[in-house]
């Protein structure tokens, strides 16, 4: 059996999204900035896509800026708040220790430029509270940036409450909603979100396309200079094919959001129950307040990497931590942030499901993982020491 369970890393494109892209290659290929009629036809398609994405977020079309993906949107949002803040002498930023590296590395860069960064700890359940955010905000705070849903453990933050706190305190609030968009309902107005990042390839759209919602009234700062595209805030000929694919995929995902969540939650819960029977295993992150398709577990005494390779041989495509950190032997910063010890954080397995997965596939995973865990434990010196009582079990 072949099972693709790595949808948090990226998703397969939907047929509808592919079909939405094709005319942009063959028919609407003109530059949307061109004044002739084919250019204007492309410009109209571009506007429709912007409007569609805006509507699905309860935003206005002019508040949507197309980018090359989630990373760019994160960078632009954070740098915008930093530049605007600095002009007013505000150089403090509040975030969390378990953000995506697109956020964390941008904050690191700002720290070198003299900004002060507070990275809040998340609790064992992977969720922080709006009160903790409130307490961290100072006189000179220019930005709160907190992800909507975590890409490794899937936990969902109280975004609405955090939005309210930021609004009351007069601090800009950005959320990296790359994992949430298309999977959880988002209303930027109701949730008091000032800036929000999303990425097409996390909801069955194409790679290399994303969007930044930036509330009107915030003076967005450029990362890329050179042209009048995106209201002058992001230069470069628009990637119309990918933008059309993204708009289609987002519209489909938002239309079916309840149905998909219900379907995925059933698969996810079955998977969690099945894998939790493995002795000395733990589910990372809150059991219920997590993305409908996310399962992340640790199995004591084994390396995540070996587990992944053996699962691959059985046709199961999964991930350990995030795709971006694999290849390094460092344990996931997310698992460390929720308080797992180093040795346990090494043995993590992330299974991220999409609507294309089936209950049969889930049963296949449930029957395959325990065998592999046992096999690996039988050759693990750490496991041997654990069973002999030379070291103590942590989970
Ligand atoms: C995937 C991801 C990103 C990066 O998005 P790209 O479009 O791949 O640049 C940022 N944040 C989170 C939470 C993600 O999951």
Coordinates of C-alpha atoms and ligand atoms in Angstrom, one line a residue:
X1 CA 0.0 0.0 0.0
X2 CA 1.1 3.5 -0.7
X3 CA 0.2 6.2 1.8
X4 CA 1.1 9.8 1.5
X5 CA 0.9 11.2 5.1
X6 CA 3.1 14.3 4.8
X7 CA 0.6 16.9 3.9
X8 CA 2.0 19.4 6.4
X9 CA 5.2 19.5 4.3
X10 CA 3.2 19.9 1.2
X11 CA 0.1 18.6 -0.5
X12 CA -0.7 17.1 -3.9
X13 CA -2.3 19.6 -6.2
X14 CA -6.0 19.2 -6.8
X15 CA -7.3 18.6 -10.3
X16 CA -9.4 21.7 -10.0
X17 CA -6.4 23.8 -9.1
X18 CA -4.4 22.4 -12.0
X19 CA -7.3 23.1 -14.4
X20 CA -7.6 26.6 -13.1
X21 CA -3.9 27.2 -14.0
X22 CA -3.9 25.9 -17.5
X23 CA -5.6 28.8 -19.2
X24 CA -3.1 31.2 -17.7
X25 CA -0.4 29.4 -19.6
X26 CA -2.2 29.1 -22.9
X27 CA -4.8 31.9 -23.0
X28 CA -4.2 34.6 -20.3
X29 CA -0.4 34.5 -20.8
X30 CA -0.1 38.3 -21.3
X31 CA 1.4 40.5 -18.7
X32 CA -1.4 41.9 -16.4
X33 CA 0.4 45.2 -16.5
X34 CA 0.0 45.5 -20.3
X35 CA -2.6 47.9 -21.6
X36 CA -3.7 45.8 -24.6
X37 CA -6.8 43.7 -24.3
X38 CA -5.0 40.3 -23.6
X39 CA -3.1 42.0 -20.8
X40 CA -6.3 43.4 -19.4
X41 CA -7.9 40.0 -19.6
X42 CA -5.0 38.7 -17.5
X43 CA -5.5 41.6 -15.1
X44 CA -9.1 40.8 -14.7
X45 CA -8.3 37.1 -13.8
X46 CA -5.7 38.4 -11.3
X47 CA -8.3 40.7 -9.7
X48 CA -10.9 37.9 -9.5
X49 CA -8.4 35.7 -7.7
X50 CA -7.5 38.5 -5.3
X51 CA -11.2 39.1 -4.6
X52 CA -11.9 35.4 -4.1
X53 CA -9.1 34.9 -1.6
X54 CA -10.1 38.1 0.2
X55 CA -13.7 37.0 0.5
X56 CA -12.7 33.7 2.0
X57 CA -10.8 35.6 4.8
X58 CA -13.5 38.3 5.2
X59 CA -11.0 40.8 3.9
X60 CA -11.0 43.3 1.0
X61 CA -9.3 42.6 -2.3
X62 CA -6.9 45.5 -1.8
X63 CA -5.8 44.0 1.5
X64 CA -4.4 40.9 -0.3
X65 CA -0.8 41.0 -1.6
X66 CA 0.5 38.0 -3.6
X67 CA 3.9 36.6 -2.6
X68 CA 6.1 33.7 -3.6
X69 CA 4.8 31.7 -0.6
X70 CA 4.4 31.6 3.2
X71 CA 8.1 32.4 3.9
X72 CA 8.0 35.6 2.0
X73 CA 4.7 36.7 3.5
X74 CA 6.1 36.1 7.0
X75 CA 9.3 38.0 6.2
X76 CA 7.4 41.0 4.8
X77 CA 4.9 41.2 7.6
X78 CA 7.5 41.1 10.3
X79 CA 9.9 43.5 8.6
X80 CA 7.0 45.9 8.0
X81 CA 6.1 46.0 11.7
X82 CA 9.8 46.4 12.6
X83 CA 10.4 49.3 10.3
X84 CA 7.1 51.0 11.3
X85 CA 7.8 50.3 15.0
X86 CA 11.4 51.6 14.9
X87 CA 10.2 55.0 13.5
X88 CA 8.3 55.4 16.7
X89 CA 11.0 54.1 18.9
X90 CA 9.3 50.7 19.4
X91 CA 11.7 47.9 19.1
X92 CA 10.2 45.0 21.1
X93 CA 8.6 42.0 19.5
X94 CA 6.6 39.2 21.1
X95 CA 6.5 35.7 19.5
X96 CA 6.8 32.1 20.6
X97 CA 9.6 29.6 20.7
X98 CA 7.8 27.2 18.4
X99 CA 7.2 29.4 15.3
X100 CA 8.2 28.3 11.8
X101 CA 11.8 29.2 10.9
X102 CA 10.5 31.8 8.4
X103 CA 9.5 33.7 11.5
X104 CA 12.2 32.7 14.0
X105 CA 15.1 33.5 11.6
X106 CA 13.6 36.8 10.6
X107 CA 13.3 37.7 14.3
X108 CA 17.0 36.6 14.9
X109 CA 18.0 39.0 12.1
X110 CA 16.1 41.8 13.8
X111 CA 17.7 41.0 17.1
X112 CA 21.1 41.6 15.5
X113 CA 19.8 45.0 14.4
X114 CA 19.0 45.9 18.0
X115 CA 15.4 44.7 18.4
X116 CA 14.4 42.9 21.6
X117 CA 12.6 39.6 21.1
X118 CA 10.5 37.9 23.7
X119 CA 9.8 34.2 22.7
X120 CA 7.0 32.9 24.9
X121 CA 7.1 29.3 26.0
X122 CA 4.3 27.2 25.0
X123 CA 2.9 24.7 27.5
X124 CA 3.2 21.0 27.4
X125 CA 0.0 20.9 25.4
X126 CA 1.5 23.2 22.8
X127 CA -0.9 26.1 23.4
X128 CA -0.4 29.4 25.1
X129 CA -2.9 31.8 26.5
X130 CA -3.9 35.3 25.6
X131 CA -3.1 36.4 29.1
X132 CA 0.5 35.4 28.6
X133 CA 0.7 37.4 25.5
X134 CA -0.9 40.4 27.3
X135 CA 1.7 40.1 30.1
X136 CA 4.6 40.1 27.6
X137 CA 3.5 43.3 25.8
X138 CA 5.4 46.4 26.8
X139 CA 5.2 50.1 26.1
X140 CA 7.7 49.7 23.3
X141 CA 6.2 46.5 21.7
X142 CA 5.7 47.0 18.0
X143 CA 4.5 43.5 17.0
X144 CA 3.0 40.3 18.3
X145 CA 3.6 37.4 15.8
X146 CA 2.1 34.1 16.8
X147 CA 1.3 31.2 14.4
X148 CA -2.3 30.1 14.0
X149 CA -1.6 26.4 14.0
X150 CA 1.8 24.7 14.4
X151 CA 3.3 22.8 11.5
X152 CA 4.8 20.0 13.6
X153 CA 2.3 19.3 16.3
X154 CA -0.7 20.9 14.8
X155 CA -1.9 22.7 18.0
X156 CA -4.1 25.7 17.5
X157 CA -3.6 29.0 19.3
X158 CA -6.4 31.2 20.7
X159 CA -5.9 33.6 17.8
X160 CA -9.2 35.5 18.4
X161 CA -8.3 36.3 22.0
X162 CA -4.8 37.2 21.2
X163 CA -6.2 39.5 18.5
X164 CA -8.4 41.2 21.0
X165 CA -5.5 41.7 23.4
X166 CA -3.3 43.3 20.7
X167 CA -6.1 45.5 19.5
X168 CA -6.6 46.8 23.1
X169 CA -2.9 47.4 23.5
X170 CA -2.5 49.0 20.1
X171 CA 0.1 46.5 19.0
X172 CA 0.2 45.1 15.4
X173 CA -0.7 41.4 15.3
X174 CA 0.6 39.1 12.6
X175 CA -0.2 35.4 12.4
X176 CA 1.5 32.8 10.3
X177 CA -1.6 30.9 9.2
X178 CA 0.1 28.7 6.6
X179 CA -1.0 25.5 8.3
X180 CA -4.5 26.8 9.2
X181 CA -5.6 28.5 6.0
X182 CA -8.0 26.2 4.2
X183 CA -8.3 23.9 7.2
X184 CA -9.7 26.2 9.9
X185 CA -12.2 29.0 9.4
X186 CA -10.5 32.4 9.4
X187 CA -12.1 35.8 9.7
X188 CA -9.5 38.5 9.8
X189 CA -11.9 41.1 10.9
X190 CA -13.6 39.2 13.7
X191 CA -10.3 37.8 14.9
X192 CA -8.6 41.3 14.9
X193 CA -5.8 40.0 12.7
X194 CA -3.7 42.8 11.2
X195 CA -1.5 40.7 9.0
X196 CA -1.7 37.0 8.0
X197 CA 0.4 34.7 5.9
X198 CA -0.8 31.8 3.8
X199 CA 0.7 29.5 1.3
X200 CA -1.0 27.7 -1.6
X201 CA 0.9 24.4 -1.5
X202 CA -0.5 23.6 2.0
X203 CA -4.0 23.4 0.7
X204 CA -3.6 21.5 -2.6
X205 CA -2.5 24.6 -4.6
X206 CA 0.8 25.1 -6.4
X207 CA 4.2 25.6 -4.8
X208 CA 5.7 29.1 -5.0
X209 CA 2.5 31.0 -4.4
X210 CA 1.3 32.6 -1.3
X211 CA -0.5 35.7 0.0
X212 CA -0.1 38.3 2.7
X213 CA -3.2 39.9 4.1
X214 CA -2.3 43.3 5.4
X215 CA -5.1 45.4 6.9
X216 CA -5.7 48.7 5.1
X217 CA -4.1 51.5 7.0
X218 CA -0.9 49.6 7.6
X219 CA 1.9 50.9 5.5
X220 CA 3.3 47.7 4.1
X221 CA 7.0 47.8 3.4
X222 CA 8.7 46.3 0.4
X223 CA 11.0 43.3 0.4
X224 CA 11.3 43.5 -3.4
X225 CA 11.6 46.8 -5.2
X226 CA 11.1 47.5 -8.9
X227 CA 7.6 47.8 -10.1
X228 CA 4.0 48.9 -9.5
X229 CA 2.6 45.4 -9.0
X230 CA 0.7 44.6 -5.8
X231 CA 0.0 48.3 -5.2
X232 CA 3.7 49.0 -5.4
X233 CA 4.4 46.8 -2.4
X234 CA 5.8 43.7 -4.1
X235 CA 7.5 44.1 -7.5
X236 CA 7.8 41.5 -10.2
X237 CA 5.5 40.2 -12.9
X238 CA 2.7 38.3 -11.2
X239 CA 2.8 34.6 -11.2
X240 CA -0.7 34.4 -12.6
X241 CA -0.9 30.7 -13.3
X242 CA 0.0 29.9 -9.7
X243 CA -2.2 32.7 -8.3
X244 CA -5.2 31.3 -10.2
X245 CA -4.4 27.8 -8.9
X246 CA -4.1 29.1 -5.4
X247 CA -7.4 31.0 -5.5
X248 CA -9.2 27.9 -6.8
X249 CA -7.7 25.6 -4.2
X250 CA -8.4 28.0 -1.4
X251 CA -12.0 28.5 -2.5
X252 CA -12.5 24.7 -2.7
X253 CA -10.9 24.2 0.7
X254 CA -12.9 27.0 2.4
X255 CA -16.2 25.7 0.9
X256 CA -15.6 22.2 2.2
X257 CA -13.9 23.2 5.4
X258 CA -16.5 21.7 7.8
X259 CA -16.9 18.5 5.8
X260 CA -13.2 18.0 5.5
X261 CA -12.6 18.7 9.2
X262 CA -15.1 16.2 10.2
X263 CA -13.7 13.5 7.9
X264 CA -10.1 14.2 8.9
X265 CA -10.9 14.3 12.6
X266 CA -12.3 10.8 12.5
X267 CA -9.2 9.5 10.7
X268 CA -6.9 11.4 13.0
X269 CA -8.5 10.2 16.2
X270 CA -8.5 6.6 15.0
X271 CA -4.8 7.0 14.2
X272 CA -4.0 8.5 17.6
X273 CA -5.9 5.8 19.4
X274 CA -4.2 3.0 17.4
X275 CA -0.7 4.3 17.8
X276 CA -1.1 5.2 21.5
X277 CA -1.3 1.5 22.2
X278 CA 2.5 1.3 21.6
X279 CA 4.1 1.2 25.0
X280 CA 6.2 4.2 26.0
X281 CA 4.7 6.4 23.4
X282 CA 3.3 9.9 23.7
X283 CA 1.1 12.2 21.6
X284 CA 2.7 15.6 21.2
X285 CA 0.3 18.5 21.6
X286 CA -3.2 18.8 22.8
X287 CA -5.4 15.8 21.8
X288 CA -8.4 17.9 20.6
X289 CA -7.3 21.4 20.0
X290 CA -5.1 20.5 17.0
X291 CA -5.4 20.5 13.2
X292 CA -7.9 17.9 12.0
X293 CA -5.2 16.0 10.0
X294 CA -2.2 16.2 12.4
X295 CA -0.8 13.4 14.4
X296 CA 2.6 13.8 16.1
X297 CA 4.0 11.1 18.4
X298 CA 7.2 10.2 20.1
X299 CA 8.4 6.6 20.8
X300 CA 11.0 6.2 23.4
X301 CA 14.3 4.6 22.5
X302 CA 14.3 5.1 18.8
X303 CA 15.4 7.7 16.2
X304 CA 12.8 9.4 14.1
X305 CA 15.0 9.1 11.0
X306 CA 15.3 5.3 11.1
X307 CA 11.6 5.0 11.6
X308 CA 10.9 7.2 8.6
X309 CA 13.2 5.2 6.3
X310 CA 11.6 1.9 7.3
X311 CA 8.1 3.3 7.0
X312 CA 9.1 4.5 3.5
X313 CA 10.0 0.9 2.6
X314 CA 6.5 0.0 3.6
X315 CA 5.1 2.7 1.4
X316 CA 4.2 5.2 4.1
X317 CA 5.4 8.7 3.5
X318 CA 5.7 10.5 6.8
X319 CA 7.9 13.1 8.4
X320 CA 9.9 13.7 11.6
X321 CA 9.5 17.2 12.8
X322 CA 9.4 19.5 9.9
X323 CA 10.8 18.9 6.4
X324 CA 13.0 21.9 6.8
X325 CA 14.9 20.5 9.8
X326 CA 15.3 17.0 8.6
X327 CA 18.8 16.4 7.4
X328 CA 20.1 17.9 10.6
X329 CA 20.4 15.7 13.7
X330 CA 19.1 18.4 16.0
X331 CA 15.9 17.5 17.6
X332 CA 12.9 19.6 16.7
X333 CA 12.8 23.1 18.3
X334 CA 9.0 22.7 18.6
X335 CA 9.2 19.5 20.6
X336 CA 11.9 21.0 22.8
X337 CA 9.6 24.1 23.3
X338 CA 6.8 21.9 24.7
X339 CA 9.3 20.5 27.2
X340 CA 10.3 17.1 25.7
X341 CA 13.7 16.0 26.7
X342 CA 16.3 15.8 23.9
X343 CA 16.4 12.0 23.8
X344 CA 12.7 11.7 23.4
X345 CA 12.4 14.5 20.9
X346 CA 14.6 12.5 18.6
X347 CA 12.0 9.8 18.2
X348 CA 9.2 11.8 16.8
X349 CA 6.9 10.9 13.9
X350 CA 4.5 13.3 12.2
X351 CA 1.7 11.9 10.1
X352 CA -0.3 14.7 8.4
X353 CA -3.4 13.6 6.6
X354 CA -5.5 15.2 3.9
X355 CA -8.9 14.5 2.5
X356 CA -7.3 12.1 0.0
X357 CA -6.4 9.7 2.8
X358 CA -8.7 6.8 3.7
X359 CA -9.6 4.8 6.8
X360 CA -8.0 1.8 5.2
X361 CA -4.7 3.7 4.9
X362 CA -5.0 4.7 8.6
X363 CA -5.5 1.0 9.5
X364 CA -2.5 0.1 7.5
X365 CA -0.4 2.7 9.3
X366 CA -1.7 1.4 12.7
X367 CA -0.7 -2.1 11.8
X368 CA 2.7 -1.1 10.4
X369 CA 4.2 1.3 12.9
X370 CA 4.2 -0.9 16.0
X371 CA 6.2 -3.6 14.1
X372 CA 8.8 -1.1 13.0
X373 CA 9.0 0.5 16.5
X374 CA 9.6 -2.9 18.0
X375 CA 12.2 -3.8 15.4
X376 CA 14.1 -0.6 16.0
X377 CA 13.9 -0.9 19.8
X378 CA 15.3 -4.4 19.6
X379 CA 18.5 -3.0 18.1
X380 CA 18.6 0.2 20.2
X381 CA 21.2 0.4 23.0
X382 CA 19.1 3.1 24.6
X383 CA 16.1 0.8 24.7
X384 CA 18.3 -1.9 26.2
X385 CA 19.4 0.4 28.9
X386 CA 15.8 1.4 29.5
X387 CA 14.5 -2.1 29.8
X388 CA 17.4 -3.1 32.1
X389 CA 16.5 -0.2 34.3
X390 CA 19.9 1.5 33.8
X391 CA 18.2 4.7 32.8
X392 CA 14.7 5.7 33.6
X393 CA 11.7 5.9 31.2
X394 CA 10.6 9.5 30.6
X395 CA 7.4 8.5 28.8
Ligands
LIG1 C1 5.2 25.7 5.1 C2 5.2 26.7 6.1 C3 5.8 28.0 5.8 C4 6.5 28.3 4.6 O1 5.7 28.4 3.5 P1 6.3 28.3 2.0 O2 5.2 28.6 1.1 O3 6.8 26.9 1.8 O4 7.4 29.3 2.0 C5 5.7 28.9 6.8 N1 5.0 28.7 8.0 C6 4.4 27.5 8.2 C7 3.7 27.3 9.5 C8 4.5 26.5 7.3 O5 4.0 25.3 7.6

